[in-house]
Coordinates of C-alpha atoms (C1' of nucleotides) in Angstrom, one line a residue:
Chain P
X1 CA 83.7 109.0 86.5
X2 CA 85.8 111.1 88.7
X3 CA 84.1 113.9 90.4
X4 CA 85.8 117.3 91.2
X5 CA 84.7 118.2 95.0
X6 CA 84.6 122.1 95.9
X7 CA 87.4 123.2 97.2
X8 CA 88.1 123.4 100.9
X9 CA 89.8 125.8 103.3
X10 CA 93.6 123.8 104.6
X11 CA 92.9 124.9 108.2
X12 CA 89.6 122.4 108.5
X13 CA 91.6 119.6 106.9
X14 CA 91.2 116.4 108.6
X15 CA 94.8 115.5 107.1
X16 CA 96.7 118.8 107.9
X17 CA 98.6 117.9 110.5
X18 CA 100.2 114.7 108.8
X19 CA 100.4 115.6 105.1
X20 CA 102.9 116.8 102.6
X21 CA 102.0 120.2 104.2
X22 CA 102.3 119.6 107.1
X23 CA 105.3 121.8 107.4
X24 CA 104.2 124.7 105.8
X25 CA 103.7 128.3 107.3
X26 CA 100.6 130.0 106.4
X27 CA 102.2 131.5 103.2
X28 CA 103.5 128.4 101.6
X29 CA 99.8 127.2 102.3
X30 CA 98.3 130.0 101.0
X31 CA 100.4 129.2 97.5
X32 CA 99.2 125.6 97.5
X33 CA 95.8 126.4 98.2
X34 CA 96.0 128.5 95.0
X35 CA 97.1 125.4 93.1
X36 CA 95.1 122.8 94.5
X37 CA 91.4 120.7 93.7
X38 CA 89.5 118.2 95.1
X39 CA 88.2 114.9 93.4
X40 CA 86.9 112.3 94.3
X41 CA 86.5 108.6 93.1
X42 CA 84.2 105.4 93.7
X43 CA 85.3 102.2 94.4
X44 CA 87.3 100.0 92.5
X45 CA 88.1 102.9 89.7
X46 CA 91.5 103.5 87.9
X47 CA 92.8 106.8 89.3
X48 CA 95.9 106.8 87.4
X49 CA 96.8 104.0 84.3
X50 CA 100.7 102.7 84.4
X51 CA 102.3 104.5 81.8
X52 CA 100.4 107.6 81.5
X53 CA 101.1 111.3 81.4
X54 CA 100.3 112.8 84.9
X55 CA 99.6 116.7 85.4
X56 CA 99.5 116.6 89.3
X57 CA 100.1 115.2 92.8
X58 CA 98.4 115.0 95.8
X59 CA 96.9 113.6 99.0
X60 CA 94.8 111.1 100.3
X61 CA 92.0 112.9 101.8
X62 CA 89.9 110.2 102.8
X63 CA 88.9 106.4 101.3
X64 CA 91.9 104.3 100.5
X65 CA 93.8 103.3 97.2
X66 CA 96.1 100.9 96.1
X67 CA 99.3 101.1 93.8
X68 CA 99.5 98.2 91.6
X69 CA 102.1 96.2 88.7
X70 CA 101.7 93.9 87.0
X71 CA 103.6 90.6 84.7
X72 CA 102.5 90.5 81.6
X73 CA 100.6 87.0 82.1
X74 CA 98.1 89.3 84.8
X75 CA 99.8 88.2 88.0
X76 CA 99.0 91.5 90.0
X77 CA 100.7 92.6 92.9
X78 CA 99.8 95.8 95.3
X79 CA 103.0 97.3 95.7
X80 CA 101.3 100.6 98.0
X81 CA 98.8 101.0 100.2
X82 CA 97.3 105.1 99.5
X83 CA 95.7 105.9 103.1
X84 CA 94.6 109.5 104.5
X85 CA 97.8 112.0 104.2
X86 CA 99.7 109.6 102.0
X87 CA 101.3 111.3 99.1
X88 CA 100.5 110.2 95.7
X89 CA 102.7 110.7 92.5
X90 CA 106.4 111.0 92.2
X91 CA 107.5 114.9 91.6
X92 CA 109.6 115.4 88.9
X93 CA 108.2 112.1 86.7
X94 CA 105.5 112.9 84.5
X95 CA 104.5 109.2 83.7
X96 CA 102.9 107.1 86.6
X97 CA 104.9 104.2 86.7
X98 CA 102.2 102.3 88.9
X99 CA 98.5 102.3 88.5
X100 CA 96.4 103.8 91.2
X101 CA 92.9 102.5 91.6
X102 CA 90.8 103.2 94.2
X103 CA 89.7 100.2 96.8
X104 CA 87.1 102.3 98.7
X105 CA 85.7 106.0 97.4
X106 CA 88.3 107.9 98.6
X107 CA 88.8 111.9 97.7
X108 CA 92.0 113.8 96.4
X109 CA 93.4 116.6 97.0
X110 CA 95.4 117.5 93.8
X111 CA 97.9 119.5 93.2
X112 CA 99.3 120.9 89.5
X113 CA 101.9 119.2 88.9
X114 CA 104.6 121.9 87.5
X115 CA 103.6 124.6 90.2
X116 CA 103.9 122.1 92.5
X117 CA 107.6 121.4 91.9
X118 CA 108.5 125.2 91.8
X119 CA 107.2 125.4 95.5
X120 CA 109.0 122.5 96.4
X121 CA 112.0 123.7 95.2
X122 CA 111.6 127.1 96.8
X123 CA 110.2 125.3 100.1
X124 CA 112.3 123.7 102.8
X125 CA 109.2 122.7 104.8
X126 CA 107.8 121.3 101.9
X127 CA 110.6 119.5 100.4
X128 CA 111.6 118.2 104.0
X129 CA 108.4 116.9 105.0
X130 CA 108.5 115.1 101.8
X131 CA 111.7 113.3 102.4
X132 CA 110.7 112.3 105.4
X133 CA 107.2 110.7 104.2
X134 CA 109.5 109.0 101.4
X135 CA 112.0 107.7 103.9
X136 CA 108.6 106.5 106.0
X137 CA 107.0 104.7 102.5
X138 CA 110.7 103.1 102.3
X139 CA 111.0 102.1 105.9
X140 CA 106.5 101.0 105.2
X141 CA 107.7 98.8 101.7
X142 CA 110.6 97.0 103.6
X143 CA 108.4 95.3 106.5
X144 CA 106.1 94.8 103.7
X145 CA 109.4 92.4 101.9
X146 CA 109.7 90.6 105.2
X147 CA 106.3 89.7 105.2
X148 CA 106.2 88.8 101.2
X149 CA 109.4 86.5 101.2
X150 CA 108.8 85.2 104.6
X151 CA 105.6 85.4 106.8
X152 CA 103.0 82.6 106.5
X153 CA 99.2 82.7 105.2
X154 CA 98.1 83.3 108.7
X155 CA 100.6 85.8 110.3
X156 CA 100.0 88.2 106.6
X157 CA 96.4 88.6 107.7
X158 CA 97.1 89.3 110.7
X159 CA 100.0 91.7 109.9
X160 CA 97.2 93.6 107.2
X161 CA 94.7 93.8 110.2
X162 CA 97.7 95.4 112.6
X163 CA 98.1 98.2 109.7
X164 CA 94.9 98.7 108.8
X165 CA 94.1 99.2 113.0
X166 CA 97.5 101.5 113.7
X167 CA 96.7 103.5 110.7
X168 CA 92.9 104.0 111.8
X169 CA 94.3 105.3 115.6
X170 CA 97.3 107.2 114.1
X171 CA 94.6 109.6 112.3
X172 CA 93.3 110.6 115.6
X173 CA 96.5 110.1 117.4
X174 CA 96.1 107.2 119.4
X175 CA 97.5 103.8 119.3
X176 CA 95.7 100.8 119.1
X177 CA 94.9 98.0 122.5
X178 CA 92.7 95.8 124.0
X179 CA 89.2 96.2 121.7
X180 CA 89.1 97.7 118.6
X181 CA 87.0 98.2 115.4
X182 CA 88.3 99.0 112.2
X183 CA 86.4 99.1 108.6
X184 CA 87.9 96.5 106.0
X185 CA 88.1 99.0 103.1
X186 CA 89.4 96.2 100.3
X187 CA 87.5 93.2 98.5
X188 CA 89.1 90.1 99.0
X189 CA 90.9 90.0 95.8
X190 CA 92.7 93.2 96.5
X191 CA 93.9 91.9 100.2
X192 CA 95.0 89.0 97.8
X193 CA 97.0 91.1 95.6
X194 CA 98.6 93.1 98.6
X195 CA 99.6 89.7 100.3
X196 CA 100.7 88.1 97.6
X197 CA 98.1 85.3 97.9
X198 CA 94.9 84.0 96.3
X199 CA 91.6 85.3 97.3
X200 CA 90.4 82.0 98.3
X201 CA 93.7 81.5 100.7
X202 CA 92.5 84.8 102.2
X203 CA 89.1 83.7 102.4
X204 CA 89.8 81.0 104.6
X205 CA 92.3 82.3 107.1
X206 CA 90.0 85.3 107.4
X207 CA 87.4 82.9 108.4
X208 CA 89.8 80.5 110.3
X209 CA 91.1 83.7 112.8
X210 CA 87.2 84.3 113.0
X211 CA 86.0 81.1 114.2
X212 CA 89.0 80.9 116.8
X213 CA 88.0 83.7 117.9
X214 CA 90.9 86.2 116.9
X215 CA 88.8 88.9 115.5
X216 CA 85.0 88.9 114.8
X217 CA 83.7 89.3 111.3
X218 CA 80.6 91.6 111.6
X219 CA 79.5 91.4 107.7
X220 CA 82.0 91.1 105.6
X221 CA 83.7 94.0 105.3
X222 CA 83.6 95.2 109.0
X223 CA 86.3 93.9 111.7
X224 CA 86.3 93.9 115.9
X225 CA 89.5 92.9 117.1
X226 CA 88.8 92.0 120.7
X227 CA 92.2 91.5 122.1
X228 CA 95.0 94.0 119.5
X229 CA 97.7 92.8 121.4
X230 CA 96.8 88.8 120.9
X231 CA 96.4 90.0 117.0
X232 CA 100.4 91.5 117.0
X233 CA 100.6 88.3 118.3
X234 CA 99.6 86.4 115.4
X235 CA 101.0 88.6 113.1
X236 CA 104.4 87.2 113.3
X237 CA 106.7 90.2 114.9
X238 CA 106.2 92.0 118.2
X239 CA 107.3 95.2 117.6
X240 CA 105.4 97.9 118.4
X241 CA 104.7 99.8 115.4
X242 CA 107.9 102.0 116.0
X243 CA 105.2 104.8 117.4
X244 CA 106.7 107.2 120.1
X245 CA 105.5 105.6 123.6
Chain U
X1 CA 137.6 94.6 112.7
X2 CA 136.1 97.3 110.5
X3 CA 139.2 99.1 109.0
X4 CA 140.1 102.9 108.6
X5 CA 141.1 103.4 105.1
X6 CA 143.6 106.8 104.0
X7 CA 141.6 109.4 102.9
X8 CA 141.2 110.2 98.9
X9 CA 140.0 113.2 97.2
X10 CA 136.6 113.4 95.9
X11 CA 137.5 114.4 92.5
X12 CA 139.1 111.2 91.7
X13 CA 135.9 109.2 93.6
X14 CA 134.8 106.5 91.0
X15 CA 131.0 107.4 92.8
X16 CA 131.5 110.7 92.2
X17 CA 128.2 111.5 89.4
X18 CA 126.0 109.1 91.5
X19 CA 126.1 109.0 95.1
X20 CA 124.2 111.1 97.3
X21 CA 127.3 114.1 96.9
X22 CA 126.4 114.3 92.8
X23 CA 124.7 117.6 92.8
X24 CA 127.4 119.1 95.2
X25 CA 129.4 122.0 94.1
X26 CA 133.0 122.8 94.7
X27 CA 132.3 124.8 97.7
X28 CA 129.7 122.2 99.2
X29 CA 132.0 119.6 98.2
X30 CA 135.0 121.0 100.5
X31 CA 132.8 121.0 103.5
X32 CA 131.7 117.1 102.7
X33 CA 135.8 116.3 102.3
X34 CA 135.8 117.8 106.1
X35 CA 133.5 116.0 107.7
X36 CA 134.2 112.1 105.9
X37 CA 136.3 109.1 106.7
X38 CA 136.5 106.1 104.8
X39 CA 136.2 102.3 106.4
X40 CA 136.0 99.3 105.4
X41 CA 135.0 95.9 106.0
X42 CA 135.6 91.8 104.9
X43 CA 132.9 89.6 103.6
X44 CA 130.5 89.0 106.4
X45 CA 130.9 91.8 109.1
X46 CA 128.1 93.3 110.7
X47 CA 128.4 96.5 109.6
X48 CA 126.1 98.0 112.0
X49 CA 123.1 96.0 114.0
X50 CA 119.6 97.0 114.0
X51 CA 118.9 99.0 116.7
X52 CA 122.2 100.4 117.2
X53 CA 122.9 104.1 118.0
X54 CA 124.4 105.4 114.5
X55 CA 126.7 107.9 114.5
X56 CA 127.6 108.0 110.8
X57 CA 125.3 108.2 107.5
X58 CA 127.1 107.5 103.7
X59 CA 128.0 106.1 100.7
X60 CA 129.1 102.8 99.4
X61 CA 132.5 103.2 97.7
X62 CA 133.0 99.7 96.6
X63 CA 131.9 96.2 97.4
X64 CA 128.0 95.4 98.6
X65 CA 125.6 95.3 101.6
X66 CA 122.8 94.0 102.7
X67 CA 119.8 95.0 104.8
X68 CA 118.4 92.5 106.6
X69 CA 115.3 91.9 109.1
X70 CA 114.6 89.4 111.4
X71 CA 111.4 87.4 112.9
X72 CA 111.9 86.3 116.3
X73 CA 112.0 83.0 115.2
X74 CA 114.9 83.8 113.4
X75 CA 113.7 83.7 109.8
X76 CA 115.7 86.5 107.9
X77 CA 114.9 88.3 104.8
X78 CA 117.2 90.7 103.4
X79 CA 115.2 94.2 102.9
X80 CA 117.9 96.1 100.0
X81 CA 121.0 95.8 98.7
X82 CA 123.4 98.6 98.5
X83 CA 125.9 98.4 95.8
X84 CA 128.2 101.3 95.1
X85 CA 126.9 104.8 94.6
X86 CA 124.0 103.7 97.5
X87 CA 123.4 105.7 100.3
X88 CA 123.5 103.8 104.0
X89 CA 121.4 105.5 107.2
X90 CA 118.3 107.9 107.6
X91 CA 119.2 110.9 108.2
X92 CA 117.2 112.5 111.2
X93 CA 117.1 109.2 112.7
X94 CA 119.8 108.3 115.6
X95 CA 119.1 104.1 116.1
X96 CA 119.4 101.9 112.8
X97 CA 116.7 100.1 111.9
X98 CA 118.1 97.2 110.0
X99 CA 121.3 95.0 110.2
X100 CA 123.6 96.1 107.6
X101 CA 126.4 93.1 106.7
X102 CA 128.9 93.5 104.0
X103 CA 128.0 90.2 101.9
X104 CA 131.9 91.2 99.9
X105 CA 134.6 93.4 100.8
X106 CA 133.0 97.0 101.1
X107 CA 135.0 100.3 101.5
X108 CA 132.1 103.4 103.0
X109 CA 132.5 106.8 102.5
X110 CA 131.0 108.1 105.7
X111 CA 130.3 111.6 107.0
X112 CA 129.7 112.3 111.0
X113 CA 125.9 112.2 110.7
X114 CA 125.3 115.8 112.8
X115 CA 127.5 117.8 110.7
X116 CA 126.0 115.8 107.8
X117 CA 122.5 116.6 108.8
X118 CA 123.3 120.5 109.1
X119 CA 124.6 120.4 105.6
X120 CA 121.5 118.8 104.7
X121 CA 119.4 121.7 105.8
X122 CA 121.4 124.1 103.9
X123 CA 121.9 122.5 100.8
X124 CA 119.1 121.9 98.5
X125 CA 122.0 120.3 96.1
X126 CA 122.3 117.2 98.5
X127 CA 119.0 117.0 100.3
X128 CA 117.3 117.3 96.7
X129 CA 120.0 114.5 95.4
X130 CA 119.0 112.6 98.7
X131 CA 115.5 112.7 97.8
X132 CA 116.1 111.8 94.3
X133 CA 117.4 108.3 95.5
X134 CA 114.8 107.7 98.2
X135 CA 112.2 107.9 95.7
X136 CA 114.7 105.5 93.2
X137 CA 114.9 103.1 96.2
X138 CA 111.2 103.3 97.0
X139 CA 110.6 102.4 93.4
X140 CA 113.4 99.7 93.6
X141 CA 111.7 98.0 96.8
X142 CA 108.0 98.4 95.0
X143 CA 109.7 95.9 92.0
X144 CA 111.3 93.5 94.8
X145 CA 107.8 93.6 96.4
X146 CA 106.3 92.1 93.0
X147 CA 109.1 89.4 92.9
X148 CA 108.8 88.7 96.2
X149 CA 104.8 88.0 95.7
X150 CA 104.8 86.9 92.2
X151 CA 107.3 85.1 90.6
X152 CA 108.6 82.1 90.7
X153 CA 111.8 80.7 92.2
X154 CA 113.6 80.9 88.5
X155 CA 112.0 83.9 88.1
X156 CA 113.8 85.5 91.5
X157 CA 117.2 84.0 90.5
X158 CA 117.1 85.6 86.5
X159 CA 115.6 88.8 88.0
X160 CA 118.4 89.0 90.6
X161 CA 120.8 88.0 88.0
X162 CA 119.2 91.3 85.9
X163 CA 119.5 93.3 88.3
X164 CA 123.5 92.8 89.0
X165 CA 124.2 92.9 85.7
X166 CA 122.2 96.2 85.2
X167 CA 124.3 97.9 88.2
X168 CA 127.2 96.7 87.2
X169 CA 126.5 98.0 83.9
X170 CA 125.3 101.4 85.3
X171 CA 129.0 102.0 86.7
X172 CA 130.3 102.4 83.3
X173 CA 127.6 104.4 82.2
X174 CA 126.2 101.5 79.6
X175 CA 123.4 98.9 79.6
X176 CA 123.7 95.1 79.3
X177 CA 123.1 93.7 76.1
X178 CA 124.4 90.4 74.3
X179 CA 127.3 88.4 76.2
X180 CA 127.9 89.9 79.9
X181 CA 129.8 88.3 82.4
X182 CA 129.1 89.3 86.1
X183 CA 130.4 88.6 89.6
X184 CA 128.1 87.0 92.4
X185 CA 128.8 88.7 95.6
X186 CA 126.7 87.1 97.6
X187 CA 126.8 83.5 99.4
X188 CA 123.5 81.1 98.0
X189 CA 122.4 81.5 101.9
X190 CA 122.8 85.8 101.2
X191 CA 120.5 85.2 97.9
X192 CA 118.5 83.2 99.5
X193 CA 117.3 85.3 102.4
X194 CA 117.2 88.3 99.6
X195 CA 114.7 86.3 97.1
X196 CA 113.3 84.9 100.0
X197 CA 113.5 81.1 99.1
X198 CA 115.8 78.8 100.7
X199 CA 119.6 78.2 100.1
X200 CA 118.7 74.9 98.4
X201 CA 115.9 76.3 96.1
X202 CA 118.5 79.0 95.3
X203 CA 121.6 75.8 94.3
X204 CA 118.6 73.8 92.3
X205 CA 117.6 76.9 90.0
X206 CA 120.9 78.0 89.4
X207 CA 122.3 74.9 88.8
X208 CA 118.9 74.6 86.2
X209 CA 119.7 77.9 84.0
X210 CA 123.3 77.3 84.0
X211 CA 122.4 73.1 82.5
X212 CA 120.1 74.9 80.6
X213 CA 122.5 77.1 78.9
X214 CA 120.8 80.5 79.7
X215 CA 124.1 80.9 82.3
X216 CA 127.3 79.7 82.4
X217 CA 128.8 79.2 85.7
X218 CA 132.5 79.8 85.9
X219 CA 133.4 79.3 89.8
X220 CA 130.7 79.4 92.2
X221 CA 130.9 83.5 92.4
X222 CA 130.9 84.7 88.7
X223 CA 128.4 83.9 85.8
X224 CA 128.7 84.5 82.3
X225 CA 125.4 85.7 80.6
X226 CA 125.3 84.3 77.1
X227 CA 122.4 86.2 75.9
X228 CA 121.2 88.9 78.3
X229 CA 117.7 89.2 76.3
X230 CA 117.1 85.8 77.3
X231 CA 117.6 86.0 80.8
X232 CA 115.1 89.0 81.2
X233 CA 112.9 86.3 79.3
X234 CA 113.3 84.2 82.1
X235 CA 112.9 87.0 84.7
X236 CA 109.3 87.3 84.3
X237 CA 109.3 90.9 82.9
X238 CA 110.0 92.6 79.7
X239 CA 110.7 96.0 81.0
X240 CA 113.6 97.9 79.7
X241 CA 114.7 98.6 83.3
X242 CA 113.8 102.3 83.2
X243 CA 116.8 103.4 82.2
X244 CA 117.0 106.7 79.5
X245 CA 117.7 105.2 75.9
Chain R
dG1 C1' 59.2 88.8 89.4
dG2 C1' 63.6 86.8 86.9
dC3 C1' 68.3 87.3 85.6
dA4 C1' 73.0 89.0 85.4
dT5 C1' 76.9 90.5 87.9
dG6 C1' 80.1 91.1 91.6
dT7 C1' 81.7 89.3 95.8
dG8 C1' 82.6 85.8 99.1
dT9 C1' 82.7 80.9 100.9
dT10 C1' 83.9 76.1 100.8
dG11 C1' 85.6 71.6 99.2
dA12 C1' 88.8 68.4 96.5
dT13 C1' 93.0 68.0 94.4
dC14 C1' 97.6 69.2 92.8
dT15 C1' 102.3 71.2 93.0
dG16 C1' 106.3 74.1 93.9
dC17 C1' 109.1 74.8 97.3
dA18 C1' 110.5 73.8 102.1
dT19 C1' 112.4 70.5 105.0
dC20 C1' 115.4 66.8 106.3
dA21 C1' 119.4 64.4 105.2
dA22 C1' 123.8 63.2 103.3
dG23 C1' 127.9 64.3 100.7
dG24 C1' 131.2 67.0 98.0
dT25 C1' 134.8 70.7 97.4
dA26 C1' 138.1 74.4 98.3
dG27 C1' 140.9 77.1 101.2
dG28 C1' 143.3 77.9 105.5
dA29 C1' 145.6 76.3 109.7
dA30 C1' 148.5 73.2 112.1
Chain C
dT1 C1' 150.3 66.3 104.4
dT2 C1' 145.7 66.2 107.2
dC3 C1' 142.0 68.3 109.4
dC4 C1' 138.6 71.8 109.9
dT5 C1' 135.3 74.9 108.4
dA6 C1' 132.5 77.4 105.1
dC7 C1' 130.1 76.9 101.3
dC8 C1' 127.7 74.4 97.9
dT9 C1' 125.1 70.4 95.7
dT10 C1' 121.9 66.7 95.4
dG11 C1' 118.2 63.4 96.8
dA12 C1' 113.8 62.0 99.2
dT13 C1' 109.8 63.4 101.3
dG14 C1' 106.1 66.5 103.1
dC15 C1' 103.0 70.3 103.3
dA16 C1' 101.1 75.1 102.7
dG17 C1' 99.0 77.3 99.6
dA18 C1' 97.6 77.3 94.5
dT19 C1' 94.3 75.7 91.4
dC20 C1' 89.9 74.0 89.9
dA21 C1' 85.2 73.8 90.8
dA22 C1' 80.7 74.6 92.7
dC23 C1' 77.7 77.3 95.2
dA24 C1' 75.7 81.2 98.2
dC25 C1' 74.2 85.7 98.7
dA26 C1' 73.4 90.5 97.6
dT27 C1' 72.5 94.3 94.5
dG28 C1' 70.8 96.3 90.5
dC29 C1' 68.6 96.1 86.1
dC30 C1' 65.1 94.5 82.8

DNA sequence: GGCATGTGTTGATCTGCATCAAGGTAGGAA
DNA sequence: TTCCTACCTTGATGCAGATCAACACATGCC
């Protein structure tokens, strides 16, 4: 079951600087730390059901989740990827209209819902830096339609690699080149259901970028990427990741 | 050319109760008529290209858009669709980030996007309206990412069929039920790159519903919908659309 | 230990849609 | 009128990725 952490002081938080709060002066944070909670989850569990009532928000602390829908004959698609300082839950909704579930254990930090929409009403910092992590999740879901309606097998790998690598850097403020390492933290199904592909299609260009020599598979869940740039190459677009040089 | 139309008065705007100006009050509304011009545009004009500086944000008057991204190879998939009441640039954000082509006559309501912005920051009527449909058009993209991984080629065309119908339906304030008859502003190529199939996929499956009774064609550009419970059928989904009872 | 369960790999075969190719039709210009 | 151009339709063929199936390996439980 989920698991409520102790609570944490906002000025150690690894996610400060890039979350919802990021805005906020030391009073506004002093109001959200009064509404706030930790909790944590273990892999593969339903943090939120499609459908049901929710009584809060919050951030992605750590760990990694994935917003999901569904057709009613199962076909699955991930329609979200949650990593650290994403924002989860839609203010002013009460019903989740996508179900969360966690692909790695990840940890929350929560916020009630109602007091939450009084601040950001009252809160320019607040309600800005919201828009603008919206506008970013828009701008995020519409290179995620190019590569749905038209990238190959191949090049979506590759473009799930490049994100899950600028992600990883963005956190401690880099950018990704040359070698780089970064932790896998889905099963194969669930890179499946964010592709829009089978797991055994995923299986084998996984393996098929492995034995060319694209990246190197260190168990299964672990990734080097010895060259980035010959990755971004693969990946189908050469953009470069819209990052300030 | 792109086309400067005579001013109009906002009270008499057919968009008036849903475009990104809703919330606005007299007083907010008067500084909006200051700073807005209308143009507009023929079937098939780049409206602005990706990458362009951008000195204008607003609102679609009449007539449809589309956002569209490109691979260097030139495969093209088209990233939203703005139909009237939609809101066109990113605040905050001086270079566009997609081609934007009017796929049918269009007339814009735009504002000078500095003065905009400062009104932004003051008014919690239009950035909260603003955020209000960047969450609707987050959600609408999450939907379109499920199509686009998912469903089938008839699937795509009935959902896109749906989802015209239900905008067109939205204008009057009503939902789509029984016999409906809509227009088809787009070009097969337009819903093509949208669904992400080919032109000649889109021709076959069209040409299948309407043989098969679930659509009528009348002209290439307008389709009459017999039984608009039977075309959600087709679509995949059951879901009411979302939309208040 | 033996067994069940979750996860990942690999092979054989099938199929939906892309691709390639040829025509058809409507509207505008000359 | 005739031609041109954009747009659409229809047919034949090929292939990327789905589907079906078997097995491998690790972990945890009895």
């Amino acid at each position: 079951m989920a698991h409520l952490s102790s609570q944490q002081a906002c000025d150690v938080c690894p996610i400060r600087t890039r979350a919802v709060c990021a805005h906020c002066e030391t009073d506004e944070l002093a109001e959200l730390e009064g509404i706030k909670y930790y909790r944590s989850f273990e892999a593969g569990q339903v943090i939120v059901w499609a459908g049901d009532q929710m009584d809060f928000v919050g951030s992605v602390v750590s760990g990694m989740a994935g917003l999901t829908q569904q057709l009613e004959d199962g076909r699955t698609q991930m329609v979200g990827l949650l990593l650290p300082s994403d924002f989860l839950g839609r203010p002013g909704r009460r019903v989740a209209a996508y179900t969360v579930t966690a692909t790695s254990e990840i940890v929350l930090c929560c916020f009630r819902r109602k007091p939450f929409e009084a601040l950001l009403a009252q809160s320019p910092h607040l309600s800005g830096r919201l828009l603008e992590m919206t506008l970013d999740e828009l701008d995020a879901a519409r290179d995620w339609l190019l590569l749905l309606g038209r990238k190959s097998a191949r090049e979506k790998i590759a473009s799930l690699l490049v994100i899950l690598a600028r992600r990883e850097a963005a956190l401690s403020r880099q950018r990704p080149k040359g070698r780089f390492a970064i932790a896998l933290p889905l099963t194969r199904e669930a890179m499946a259901d964010y592709l829009g592909l089978t797991l055994e299609t995923v299986s084998r260009q996984i393996n098929a970028l492995n034995r060319e020599g694209v990246i190197t598979l260190e168990g299964k869940r672990r990734v080097i990427i010895p060259d980035f740039e010959a990755l971004v190459l693969e990946s189908g677009d050469d953009s470069d990741g819209g990052l300030p040089a």
